[in-house]
Coordinates of N, CA and C in Angstrom, one line a residue:
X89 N 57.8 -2.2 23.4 CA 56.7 -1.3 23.7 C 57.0 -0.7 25.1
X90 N 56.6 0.7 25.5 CA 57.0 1.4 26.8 C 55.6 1.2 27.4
X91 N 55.8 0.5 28.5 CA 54.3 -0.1 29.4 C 54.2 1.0 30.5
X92 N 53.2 1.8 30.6 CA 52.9 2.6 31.7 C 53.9 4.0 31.2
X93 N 53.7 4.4 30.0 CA 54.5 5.6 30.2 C 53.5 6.8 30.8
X94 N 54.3 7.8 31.0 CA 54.2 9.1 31.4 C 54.0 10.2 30.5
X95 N 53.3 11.2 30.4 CA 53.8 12.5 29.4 C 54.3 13.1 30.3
X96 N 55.5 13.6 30.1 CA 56.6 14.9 30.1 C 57.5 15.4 29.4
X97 N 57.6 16.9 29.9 CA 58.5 17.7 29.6 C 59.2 18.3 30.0
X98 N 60.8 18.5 29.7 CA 61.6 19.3 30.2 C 62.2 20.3 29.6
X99 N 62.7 21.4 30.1 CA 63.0 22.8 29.7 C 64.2 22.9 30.4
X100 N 65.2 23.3 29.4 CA 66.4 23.4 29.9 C 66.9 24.5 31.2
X101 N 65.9 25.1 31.3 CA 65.7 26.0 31.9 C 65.5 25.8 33.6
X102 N 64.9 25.0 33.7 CA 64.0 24.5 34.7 C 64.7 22.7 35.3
X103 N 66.0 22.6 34.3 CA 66.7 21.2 34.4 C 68.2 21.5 34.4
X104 N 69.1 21.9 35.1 CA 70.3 22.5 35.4 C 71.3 21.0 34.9
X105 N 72.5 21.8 34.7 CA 73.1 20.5 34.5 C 74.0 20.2 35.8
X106 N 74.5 18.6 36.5 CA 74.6 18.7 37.5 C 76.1 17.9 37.6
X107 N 77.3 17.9 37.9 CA 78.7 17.1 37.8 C 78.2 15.5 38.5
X108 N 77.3 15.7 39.2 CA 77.2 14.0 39.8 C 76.5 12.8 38.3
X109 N 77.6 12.3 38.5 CA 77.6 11.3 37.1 C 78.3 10.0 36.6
X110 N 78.5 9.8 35.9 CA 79.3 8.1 35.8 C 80.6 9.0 35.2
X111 N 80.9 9.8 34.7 CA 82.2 10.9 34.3 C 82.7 12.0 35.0
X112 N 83.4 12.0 36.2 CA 83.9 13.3 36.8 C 84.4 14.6 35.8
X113 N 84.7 14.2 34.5 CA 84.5 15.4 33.7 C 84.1 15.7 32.6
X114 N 82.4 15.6 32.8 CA 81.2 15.6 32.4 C 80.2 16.3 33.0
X115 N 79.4 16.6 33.0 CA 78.2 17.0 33.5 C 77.2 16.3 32.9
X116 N 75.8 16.0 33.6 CA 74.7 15.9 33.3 C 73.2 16.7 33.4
X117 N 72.3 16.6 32.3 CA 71.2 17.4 32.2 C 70.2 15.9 32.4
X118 N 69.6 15.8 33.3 CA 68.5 14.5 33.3 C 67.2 15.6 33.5
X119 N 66.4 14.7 32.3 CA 65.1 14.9 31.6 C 63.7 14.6 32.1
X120 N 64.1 13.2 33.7 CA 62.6 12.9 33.6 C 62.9 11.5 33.1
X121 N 62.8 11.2 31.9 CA 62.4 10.3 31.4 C 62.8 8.9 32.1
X122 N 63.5 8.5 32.7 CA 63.3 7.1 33.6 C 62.0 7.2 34.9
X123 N 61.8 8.4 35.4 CA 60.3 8.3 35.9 C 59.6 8.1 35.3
X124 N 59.6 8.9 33.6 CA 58.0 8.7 33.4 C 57.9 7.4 32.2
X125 N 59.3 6.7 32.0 CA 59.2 5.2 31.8 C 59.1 4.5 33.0
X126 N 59.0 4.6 33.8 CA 59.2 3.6 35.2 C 60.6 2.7 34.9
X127 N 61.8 3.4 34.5 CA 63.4 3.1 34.5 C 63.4 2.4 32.9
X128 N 62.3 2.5 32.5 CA 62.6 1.2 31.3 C 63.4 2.1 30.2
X129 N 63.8 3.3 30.4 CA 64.5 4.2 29.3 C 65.4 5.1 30.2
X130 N 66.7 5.9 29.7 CA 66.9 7.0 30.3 C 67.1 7.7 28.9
X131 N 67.4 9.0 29.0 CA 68.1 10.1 28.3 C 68.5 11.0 29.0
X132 N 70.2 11.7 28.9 CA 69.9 13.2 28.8 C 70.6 13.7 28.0
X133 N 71.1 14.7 28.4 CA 72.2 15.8 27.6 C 73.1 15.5 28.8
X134 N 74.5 15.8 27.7 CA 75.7 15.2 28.7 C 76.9 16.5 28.2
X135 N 77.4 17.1 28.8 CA 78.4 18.3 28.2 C 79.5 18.4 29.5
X136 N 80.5 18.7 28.3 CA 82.1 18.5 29.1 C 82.3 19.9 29.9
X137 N 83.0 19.3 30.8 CA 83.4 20.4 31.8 C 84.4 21.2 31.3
X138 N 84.4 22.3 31.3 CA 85.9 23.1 30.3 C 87.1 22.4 31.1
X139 N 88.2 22.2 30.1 CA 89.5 22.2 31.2 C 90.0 20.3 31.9
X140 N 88.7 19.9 31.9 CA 89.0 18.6 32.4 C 89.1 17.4 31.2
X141 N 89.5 16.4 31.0 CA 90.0 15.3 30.1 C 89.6 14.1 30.5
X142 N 89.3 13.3 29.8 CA 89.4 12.0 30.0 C 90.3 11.3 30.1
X143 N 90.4 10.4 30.7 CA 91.3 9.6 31.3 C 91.7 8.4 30.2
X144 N 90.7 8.2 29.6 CA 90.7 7.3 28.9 C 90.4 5.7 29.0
X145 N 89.6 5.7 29.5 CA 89.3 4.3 30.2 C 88.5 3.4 29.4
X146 N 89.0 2.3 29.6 CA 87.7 1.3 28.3 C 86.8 0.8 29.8
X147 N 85.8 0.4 29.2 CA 84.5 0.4 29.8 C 83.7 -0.3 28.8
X148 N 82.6 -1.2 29.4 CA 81.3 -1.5 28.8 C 80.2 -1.7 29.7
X149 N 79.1 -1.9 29.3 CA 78.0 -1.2 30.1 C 77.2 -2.5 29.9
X150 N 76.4 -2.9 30.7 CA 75.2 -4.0 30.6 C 73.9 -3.3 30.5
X151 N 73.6 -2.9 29.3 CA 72.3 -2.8 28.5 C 71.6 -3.2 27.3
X152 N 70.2 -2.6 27.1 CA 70.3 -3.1 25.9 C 69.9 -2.5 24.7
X153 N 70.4 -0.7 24.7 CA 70.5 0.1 23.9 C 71.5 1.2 24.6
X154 N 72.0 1.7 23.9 CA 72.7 3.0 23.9 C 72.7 3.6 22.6
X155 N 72.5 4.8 22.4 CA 72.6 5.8 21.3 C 72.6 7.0 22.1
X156 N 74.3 8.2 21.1 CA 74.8 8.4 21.3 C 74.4 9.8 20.1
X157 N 74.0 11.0 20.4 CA 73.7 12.0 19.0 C 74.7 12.8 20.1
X158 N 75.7 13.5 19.1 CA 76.0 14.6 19.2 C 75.6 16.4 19.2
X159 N 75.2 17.2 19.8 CA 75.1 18.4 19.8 C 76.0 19.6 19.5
X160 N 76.7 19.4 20.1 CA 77.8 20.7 19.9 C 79.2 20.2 20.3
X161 N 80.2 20.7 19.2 CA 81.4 20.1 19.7 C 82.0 19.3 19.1
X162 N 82.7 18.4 19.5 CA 83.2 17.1 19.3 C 83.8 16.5 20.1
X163 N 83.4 14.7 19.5 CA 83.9 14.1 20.9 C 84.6 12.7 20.2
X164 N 86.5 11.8 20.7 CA 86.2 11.2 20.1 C 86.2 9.9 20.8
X165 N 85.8 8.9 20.6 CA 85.0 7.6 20.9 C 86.0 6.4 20.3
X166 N 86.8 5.6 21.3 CA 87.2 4.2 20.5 C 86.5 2.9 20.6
X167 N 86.5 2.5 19.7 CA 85.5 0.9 19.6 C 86.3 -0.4 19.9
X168 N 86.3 -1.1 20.3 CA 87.2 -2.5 20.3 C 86.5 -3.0 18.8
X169 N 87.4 -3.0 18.1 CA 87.0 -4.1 16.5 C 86.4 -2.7 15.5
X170 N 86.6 -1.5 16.1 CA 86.3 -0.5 15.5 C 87.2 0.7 15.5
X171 N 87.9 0.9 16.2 CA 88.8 1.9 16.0 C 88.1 3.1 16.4
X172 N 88.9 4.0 16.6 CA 88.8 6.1 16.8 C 87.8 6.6 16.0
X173 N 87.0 7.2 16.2 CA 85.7 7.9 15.4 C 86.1 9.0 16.2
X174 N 85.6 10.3 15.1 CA 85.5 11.5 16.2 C 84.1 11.8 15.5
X175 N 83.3 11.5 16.6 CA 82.0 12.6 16.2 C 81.9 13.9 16.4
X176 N 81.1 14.8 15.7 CA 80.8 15.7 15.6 C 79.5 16.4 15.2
X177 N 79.4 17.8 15.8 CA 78.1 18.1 15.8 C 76.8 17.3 14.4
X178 N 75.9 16.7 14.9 CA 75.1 15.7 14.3 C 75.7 14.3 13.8
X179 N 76.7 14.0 14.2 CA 77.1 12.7 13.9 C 76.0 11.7 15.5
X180 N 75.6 10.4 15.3 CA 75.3 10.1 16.0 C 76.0 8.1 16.1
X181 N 75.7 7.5 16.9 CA 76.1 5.9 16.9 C 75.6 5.5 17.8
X182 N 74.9 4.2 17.8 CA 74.5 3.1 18.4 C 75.7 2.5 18.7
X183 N 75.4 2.2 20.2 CA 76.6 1.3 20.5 C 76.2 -0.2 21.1
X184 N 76.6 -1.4 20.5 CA 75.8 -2.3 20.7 C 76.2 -2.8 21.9
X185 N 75.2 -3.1 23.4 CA 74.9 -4.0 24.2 C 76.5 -4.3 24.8
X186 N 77.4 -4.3 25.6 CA 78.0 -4.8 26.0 C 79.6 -4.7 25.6
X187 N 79.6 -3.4 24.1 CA 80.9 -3.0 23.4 C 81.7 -2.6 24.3
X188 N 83.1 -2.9 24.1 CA 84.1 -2.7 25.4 C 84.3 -0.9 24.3
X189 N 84.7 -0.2 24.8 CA 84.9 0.9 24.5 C 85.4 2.1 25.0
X190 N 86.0 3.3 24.7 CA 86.4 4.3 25.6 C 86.5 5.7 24.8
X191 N 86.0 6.9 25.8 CA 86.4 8.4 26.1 C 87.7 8.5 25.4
X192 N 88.3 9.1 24.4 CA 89.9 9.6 24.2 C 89.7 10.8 24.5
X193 N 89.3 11.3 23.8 CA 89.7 13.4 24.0 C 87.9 14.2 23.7
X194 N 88.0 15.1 24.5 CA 86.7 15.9 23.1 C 86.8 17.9 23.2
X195 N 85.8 18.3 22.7 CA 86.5 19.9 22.9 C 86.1 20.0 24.0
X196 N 86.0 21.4 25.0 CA 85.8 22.1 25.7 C 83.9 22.3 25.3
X197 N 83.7 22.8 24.5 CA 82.1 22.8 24.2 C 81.0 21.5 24.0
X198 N 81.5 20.5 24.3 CA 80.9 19.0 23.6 C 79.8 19.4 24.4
X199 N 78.6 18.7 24.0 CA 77.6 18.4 24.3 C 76.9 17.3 23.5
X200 N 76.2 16.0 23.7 CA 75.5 15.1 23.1 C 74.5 14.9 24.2
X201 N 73.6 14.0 23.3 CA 72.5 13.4 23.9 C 72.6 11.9 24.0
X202 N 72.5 11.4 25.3 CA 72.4 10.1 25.1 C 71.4 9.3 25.7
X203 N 70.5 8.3 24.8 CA 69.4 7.7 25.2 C 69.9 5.9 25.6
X204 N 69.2 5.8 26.8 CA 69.3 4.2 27.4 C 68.7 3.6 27.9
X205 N 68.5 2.0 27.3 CA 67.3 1.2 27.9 C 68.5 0.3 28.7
X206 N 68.1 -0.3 30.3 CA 67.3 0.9 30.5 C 67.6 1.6 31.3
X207 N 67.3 2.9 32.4 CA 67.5 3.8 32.6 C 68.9 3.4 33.5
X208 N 69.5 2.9 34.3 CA 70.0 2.3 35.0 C 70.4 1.1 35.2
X209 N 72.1 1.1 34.6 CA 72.8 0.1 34.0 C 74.0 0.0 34.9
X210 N 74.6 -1.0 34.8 CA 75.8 -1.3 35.3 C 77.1 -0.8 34.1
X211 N 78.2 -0.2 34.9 CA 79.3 -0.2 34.3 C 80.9 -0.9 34.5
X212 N 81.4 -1.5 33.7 CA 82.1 -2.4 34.0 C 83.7 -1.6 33.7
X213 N 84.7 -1.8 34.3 CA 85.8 -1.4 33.7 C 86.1 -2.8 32.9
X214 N 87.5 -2.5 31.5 CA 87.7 -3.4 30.9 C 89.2 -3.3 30.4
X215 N 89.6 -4.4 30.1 CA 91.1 -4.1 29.8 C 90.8 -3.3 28.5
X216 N 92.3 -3.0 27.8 CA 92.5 -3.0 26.4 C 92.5 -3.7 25.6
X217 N 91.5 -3.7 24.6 CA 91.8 -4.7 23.4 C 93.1 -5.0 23.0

């Protein structure tokens, strides 16, 4: 249950997307929503920078949700004990709690949404499976 929430809204209009982020070739659109959970949630829109790539880094995160919808584009995603997925526009994935995982490639257009409890998590680098 979300204790003390907030009503808000955001308009993309009025919410710019900004390069300062956990991906230097990424952008982010932040929504609000860790203020008006008091941190207990984040979300935003996340869209690739034309021209830049991923490095490819495995990584896992200390939380206790992540989900991952795709909007436009494609993007693909490797799992430790799961292998290469490429999502694509409306494909979405939970990623559970602590999956070592990584960025391989995505288009030029990608954009997803991603929601996180909670708003402000730690990220760990990780070897290769």
């Amino acid at each position: 249950m979300i204790k003390d929430a907030e009503f808000t809204i955001s308009h993309a209009d009025n919410s710019p997307f900004i390069g300062e982020g956990l991906r230097a070739f990424f952008e982010y659109r932040h929504m609000g929503i860790p203020e008006a959970t008091n941190g207990q949630f984040g979300a935003h829109v996340i869209r690739a920078v034309p021209g830049e790539e991923s490095p490819g880094e495995w990584h896992s995160h200390e939380l206790d949700f992540q989900l991952v919808y795709v909007t436009k584009g494609w993007v693909v995603f490797e799992y430790e004990g799961e292998g290469e997925h490429m999502l694509r526009e409306g494909s979405c994935v939970l990623q559970p709690p602590g999956s070592r995982h990584r960025e391989v490639r995505h288009s030029n257009d990608m954009e997803l949404l991603e929601i996180t409890s909670p708003a402000e998590f730690a990220t760990n680098p990780e070897k290769a499976p």
